[in-house]
PDB file of C-alpha atoms in Angstrom:
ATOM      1  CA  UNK D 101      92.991  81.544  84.367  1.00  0.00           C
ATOM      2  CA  UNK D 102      95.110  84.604  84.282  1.00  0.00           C
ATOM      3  CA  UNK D 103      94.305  88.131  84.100  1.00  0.00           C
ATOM      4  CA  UNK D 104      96.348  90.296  81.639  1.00  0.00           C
ATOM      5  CA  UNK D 105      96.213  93.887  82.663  1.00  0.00           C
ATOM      6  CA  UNK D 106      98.016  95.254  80.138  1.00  0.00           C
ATOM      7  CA  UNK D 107      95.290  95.286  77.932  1.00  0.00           C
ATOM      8  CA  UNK D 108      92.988  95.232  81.228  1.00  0.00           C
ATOM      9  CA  UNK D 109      91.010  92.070  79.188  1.00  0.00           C
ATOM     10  CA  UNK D 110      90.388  88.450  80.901  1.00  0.00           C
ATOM     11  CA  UNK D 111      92.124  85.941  78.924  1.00  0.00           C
ATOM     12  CA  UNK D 112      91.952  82.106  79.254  1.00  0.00           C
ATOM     13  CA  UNK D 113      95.502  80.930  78.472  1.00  0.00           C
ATOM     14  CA  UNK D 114      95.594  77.476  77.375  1.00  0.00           C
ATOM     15  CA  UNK D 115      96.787  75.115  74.444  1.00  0.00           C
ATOM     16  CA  UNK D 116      93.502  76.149  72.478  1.00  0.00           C
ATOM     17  CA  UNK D 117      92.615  79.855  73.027  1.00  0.00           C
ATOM     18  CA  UNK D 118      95.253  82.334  74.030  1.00  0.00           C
ATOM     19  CA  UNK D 119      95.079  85.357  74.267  1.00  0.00           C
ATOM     20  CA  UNK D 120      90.864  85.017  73.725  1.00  0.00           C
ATOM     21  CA  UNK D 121      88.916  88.089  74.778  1.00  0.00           C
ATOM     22  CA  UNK D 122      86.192  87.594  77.365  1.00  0.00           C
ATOM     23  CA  UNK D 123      83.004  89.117  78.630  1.00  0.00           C
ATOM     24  CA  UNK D 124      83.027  88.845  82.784  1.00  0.00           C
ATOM     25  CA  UNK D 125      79.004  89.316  83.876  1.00  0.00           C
ATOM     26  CA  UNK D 126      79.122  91.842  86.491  1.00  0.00           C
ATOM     27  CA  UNK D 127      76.652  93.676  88.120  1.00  0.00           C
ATOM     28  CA  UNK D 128      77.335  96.783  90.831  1.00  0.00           C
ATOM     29  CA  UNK D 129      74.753  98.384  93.283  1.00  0.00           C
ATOM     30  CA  UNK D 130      72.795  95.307  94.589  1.00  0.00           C
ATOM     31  CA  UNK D 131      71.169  93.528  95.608  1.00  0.00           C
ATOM     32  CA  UNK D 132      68.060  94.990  94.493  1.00  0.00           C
ATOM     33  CA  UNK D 133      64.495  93.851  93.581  1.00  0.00           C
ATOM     34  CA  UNK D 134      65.932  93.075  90.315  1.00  0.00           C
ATOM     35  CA  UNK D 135      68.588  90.917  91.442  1.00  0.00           C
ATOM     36  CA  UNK D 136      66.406  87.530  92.106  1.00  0.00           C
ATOM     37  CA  UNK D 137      65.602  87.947  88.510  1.00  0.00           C
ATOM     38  CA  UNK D 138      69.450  88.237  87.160  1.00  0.00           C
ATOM     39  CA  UNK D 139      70.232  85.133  89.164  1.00  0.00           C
ATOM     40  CA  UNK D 140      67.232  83.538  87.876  1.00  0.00           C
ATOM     41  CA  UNK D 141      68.019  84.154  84.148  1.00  0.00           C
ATOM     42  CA  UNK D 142      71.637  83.522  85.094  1.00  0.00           C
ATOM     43  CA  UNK D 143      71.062  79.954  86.306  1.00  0.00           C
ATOM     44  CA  UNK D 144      68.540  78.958  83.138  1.00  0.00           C
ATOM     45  CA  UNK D 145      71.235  80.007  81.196  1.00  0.00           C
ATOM     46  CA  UNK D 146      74.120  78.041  82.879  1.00  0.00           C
ATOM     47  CA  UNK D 147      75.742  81.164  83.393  1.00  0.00           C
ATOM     48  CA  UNK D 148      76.895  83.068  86.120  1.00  0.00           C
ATOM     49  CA  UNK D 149      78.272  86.664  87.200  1.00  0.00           C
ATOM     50  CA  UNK D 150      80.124  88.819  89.934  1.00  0.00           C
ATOM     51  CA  UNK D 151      77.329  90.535  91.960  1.00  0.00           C
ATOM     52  CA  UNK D 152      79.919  93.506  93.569  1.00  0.00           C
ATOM     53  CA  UNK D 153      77.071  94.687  96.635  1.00  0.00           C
ATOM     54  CA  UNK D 154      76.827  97.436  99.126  1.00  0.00           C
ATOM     55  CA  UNK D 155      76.774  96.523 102.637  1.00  0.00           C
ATOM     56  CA  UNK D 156      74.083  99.138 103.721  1.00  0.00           C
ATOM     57  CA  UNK D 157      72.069  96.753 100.873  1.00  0.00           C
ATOM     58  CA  UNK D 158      73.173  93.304 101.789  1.00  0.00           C
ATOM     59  CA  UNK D 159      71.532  93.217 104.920  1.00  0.00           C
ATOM     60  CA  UNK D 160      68.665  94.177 103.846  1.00  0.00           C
ATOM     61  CA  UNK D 161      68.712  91.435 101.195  1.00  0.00           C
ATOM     62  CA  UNK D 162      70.220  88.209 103.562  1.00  0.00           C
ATOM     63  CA  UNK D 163      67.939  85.266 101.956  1.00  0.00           C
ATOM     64  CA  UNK D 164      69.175  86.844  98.359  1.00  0.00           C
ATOM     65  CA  UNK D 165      72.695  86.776  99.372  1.00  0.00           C
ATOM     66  CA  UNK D 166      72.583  83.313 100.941  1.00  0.00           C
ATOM     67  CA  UNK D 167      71.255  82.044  97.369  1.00  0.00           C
ATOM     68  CA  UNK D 168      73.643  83.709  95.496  1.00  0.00           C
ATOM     69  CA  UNK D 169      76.560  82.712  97.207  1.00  0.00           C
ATOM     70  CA  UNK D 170      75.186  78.994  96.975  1.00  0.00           C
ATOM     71  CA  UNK D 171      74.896  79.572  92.737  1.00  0.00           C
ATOM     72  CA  UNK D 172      77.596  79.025  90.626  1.00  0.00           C
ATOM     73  CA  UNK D 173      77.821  83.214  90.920  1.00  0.00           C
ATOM     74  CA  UNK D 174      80.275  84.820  92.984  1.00  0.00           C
ATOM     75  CA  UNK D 175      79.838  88.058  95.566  1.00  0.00           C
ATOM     76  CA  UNK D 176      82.591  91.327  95.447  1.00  0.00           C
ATOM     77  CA  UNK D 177      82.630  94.104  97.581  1.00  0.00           C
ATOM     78  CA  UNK D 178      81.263  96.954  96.424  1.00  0.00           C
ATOM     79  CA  UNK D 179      81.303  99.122  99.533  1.00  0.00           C
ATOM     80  CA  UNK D 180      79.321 100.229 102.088  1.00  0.00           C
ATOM     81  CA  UNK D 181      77.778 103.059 100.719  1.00  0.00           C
ATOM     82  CA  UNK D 182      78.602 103.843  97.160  1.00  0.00           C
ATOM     83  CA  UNK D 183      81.091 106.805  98.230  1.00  0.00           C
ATOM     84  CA  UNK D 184      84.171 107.360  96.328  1.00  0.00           C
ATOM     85  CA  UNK D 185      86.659 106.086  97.613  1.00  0.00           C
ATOM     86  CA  UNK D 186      89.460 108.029  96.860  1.00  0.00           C
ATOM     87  CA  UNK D 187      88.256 110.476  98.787  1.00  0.00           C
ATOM     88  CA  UNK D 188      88.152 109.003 101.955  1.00  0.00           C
ATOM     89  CA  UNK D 189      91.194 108.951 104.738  1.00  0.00           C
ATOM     90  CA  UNK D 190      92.675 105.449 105.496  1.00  0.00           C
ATOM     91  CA  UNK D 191      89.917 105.091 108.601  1.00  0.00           C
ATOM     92  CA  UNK D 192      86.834 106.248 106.476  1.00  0.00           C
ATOM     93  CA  UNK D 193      87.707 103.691 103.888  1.00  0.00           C
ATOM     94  CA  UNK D 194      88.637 100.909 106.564  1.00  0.00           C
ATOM     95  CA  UNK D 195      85.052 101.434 107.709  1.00  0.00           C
ATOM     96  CA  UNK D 196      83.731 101.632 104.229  1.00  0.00           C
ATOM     97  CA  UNK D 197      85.145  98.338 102.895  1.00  0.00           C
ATOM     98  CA  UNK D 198      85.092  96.555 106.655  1.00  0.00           C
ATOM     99  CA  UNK D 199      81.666  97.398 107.339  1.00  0.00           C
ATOM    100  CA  UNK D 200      80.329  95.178 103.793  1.00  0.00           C
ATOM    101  CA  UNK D 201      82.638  92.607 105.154  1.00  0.00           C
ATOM    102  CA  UNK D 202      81.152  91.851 108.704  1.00  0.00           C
ATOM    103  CA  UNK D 203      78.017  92.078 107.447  1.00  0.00           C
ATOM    104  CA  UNK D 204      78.757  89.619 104.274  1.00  0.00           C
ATOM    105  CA  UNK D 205      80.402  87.078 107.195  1.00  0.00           C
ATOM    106  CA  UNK D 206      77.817  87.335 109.286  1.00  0.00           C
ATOM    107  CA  UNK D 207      74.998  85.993 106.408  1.00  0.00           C
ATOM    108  CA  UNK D 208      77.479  83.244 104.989  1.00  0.00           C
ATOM    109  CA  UNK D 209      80.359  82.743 107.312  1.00  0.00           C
ATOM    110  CA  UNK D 210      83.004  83.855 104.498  1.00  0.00           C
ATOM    111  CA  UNK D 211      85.039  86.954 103.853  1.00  0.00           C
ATOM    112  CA  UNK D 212      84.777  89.139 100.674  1.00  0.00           C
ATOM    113  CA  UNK D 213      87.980  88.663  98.259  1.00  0.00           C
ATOM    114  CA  UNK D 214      86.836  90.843  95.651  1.00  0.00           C
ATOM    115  CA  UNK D 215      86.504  94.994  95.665  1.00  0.00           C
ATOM    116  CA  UNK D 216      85.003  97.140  92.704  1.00  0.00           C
ATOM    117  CA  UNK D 217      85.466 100.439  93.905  1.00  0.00           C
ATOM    118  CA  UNK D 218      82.223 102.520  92.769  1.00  0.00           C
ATOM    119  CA  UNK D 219      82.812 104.645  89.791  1.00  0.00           C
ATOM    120  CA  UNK D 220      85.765 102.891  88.731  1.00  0.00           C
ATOM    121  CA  UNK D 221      87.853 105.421  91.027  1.00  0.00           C
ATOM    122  CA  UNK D 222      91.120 104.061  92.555  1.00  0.00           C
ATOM    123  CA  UNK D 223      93.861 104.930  94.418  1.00  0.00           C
ATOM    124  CA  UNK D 224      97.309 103.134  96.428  1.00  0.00           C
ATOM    125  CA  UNK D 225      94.813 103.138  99.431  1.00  0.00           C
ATOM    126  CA  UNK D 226      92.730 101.376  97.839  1.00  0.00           C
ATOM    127  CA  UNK D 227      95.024  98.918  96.018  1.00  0.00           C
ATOM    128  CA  UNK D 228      96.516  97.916  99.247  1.00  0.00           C
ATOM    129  CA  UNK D 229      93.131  97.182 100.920  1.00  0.00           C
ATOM    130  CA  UNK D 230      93.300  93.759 101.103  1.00  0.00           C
ATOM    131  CA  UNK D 231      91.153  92.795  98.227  1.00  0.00           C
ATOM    132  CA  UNK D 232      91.122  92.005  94.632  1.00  0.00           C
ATOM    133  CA  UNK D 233      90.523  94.817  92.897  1.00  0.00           C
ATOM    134  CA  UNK D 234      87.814  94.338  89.962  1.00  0.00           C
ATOM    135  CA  UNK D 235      87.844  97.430  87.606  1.00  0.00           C
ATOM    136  CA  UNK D 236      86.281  97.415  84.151  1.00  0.00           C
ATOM    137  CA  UNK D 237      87.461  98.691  80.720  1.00  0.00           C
ATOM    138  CA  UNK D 238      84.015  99.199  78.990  1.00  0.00           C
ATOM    139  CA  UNK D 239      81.242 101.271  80.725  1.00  0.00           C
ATOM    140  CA  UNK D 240      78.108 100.371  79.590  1.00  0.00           C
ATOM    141  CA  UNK D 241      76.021 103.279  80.900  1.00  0.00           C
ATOM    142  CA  UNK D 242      73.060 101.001  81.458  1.00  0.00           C
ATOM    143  CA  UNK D 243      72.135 103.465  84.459  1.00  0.00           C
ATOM    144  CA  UNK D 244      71.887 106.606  81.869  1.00  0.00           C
ATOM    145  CA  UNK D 245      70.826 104.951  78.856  1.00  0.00           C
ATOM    146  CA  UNK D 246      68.029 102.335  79.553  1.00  0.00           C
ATOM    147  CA  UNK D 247      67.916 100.846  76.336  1.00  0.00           C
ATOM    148  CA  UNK D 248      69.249  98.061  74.818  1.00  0.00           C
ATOM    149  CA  UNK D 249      69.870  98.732  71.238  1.00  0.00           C
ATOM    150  CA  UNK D 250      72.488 101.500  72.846  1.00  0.00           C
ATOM    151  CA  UNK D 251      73.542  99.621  75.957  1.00  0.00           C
ATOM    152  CA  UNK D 252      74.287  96.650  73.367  1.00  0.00           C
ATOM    153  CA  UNK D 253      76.450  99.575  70.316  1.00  0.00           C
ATOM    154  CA  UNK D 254      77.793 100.856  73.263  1.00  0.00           C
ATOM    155  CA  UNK D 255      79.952  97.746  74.277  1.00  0.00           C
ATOM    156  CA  UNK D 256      80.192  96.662  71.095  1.00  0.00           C
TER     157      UNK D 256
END
């Protein structure tokens, strides 16, 4: 698998497919009430996604977290409290991106390797943080629109 970010899409580059567009599942925020249900749908699907999580949520969520990292879907970083980033000095965002860390360790033993920064807001700071950074090209704007017809034209 290799990830071309010129045109910031996932392609599969094989004998058969290259240069395929692909949809990556992710969802940003959780874990949540909802989230039991995503991996639930998920699963009877034979799918999977990148759950990107806040810390100040994760430990409030530790059986959820423990199942999800046991599914065939992956855990990012998604901070520890939703600020942007960019905005933060080197220690602030240390403390921001450390802080979901420890906490993700301490439920499964295992570091994070993946960072969506919230609002899609980056910076050299970031970048050099350690982590893969996960950004995305296509905002759905499932938070403001709440229906699907539009959440579906939207992407489309």
């Amino acid at each position: 698998m290799t990830i071309d970010f010129n045109d910031n899409v996932f392609s599969q580059i094989d004998n058969n497919k290259t240069g395929q567009k692909y949809i990556a599942f992710t969802y940003d925020d959780g874990p949540s009430k909802y989230t039991q249900e995503l991996l639930k749908i998920l699963e009877n699907n034979n799918s999977s996604a990148t759950f990107f999580m806040l810390g100040n949520r994760m430990k409030n969520y530790e059986e959820l977290v423990k199942k999800i990292k046991k599914s065939n879907s992956e855990i990012g970083n998604h901070s520890y409290s939703h600020k942007d980033l960019t905005s933060l000095n080197k220690l602030e965002l240390e403390n921001e991106l450390n802080s979901t860390n420890i906490i993700y360790n301490a439920i499964t033993g295992e570091n994070l390797k993946y960072l969506r920064p919230p609002y899609n807001y980056y910076n050299d700071n970031i970048i050099n943080s350690g982590y893969e950074i996960v950004t995305w090209n296509i905002d759905t704007k499932d938070w403001l629109l709440k229906d699907s017809d539009k959440i579906y034209n939207n992407v489309i």
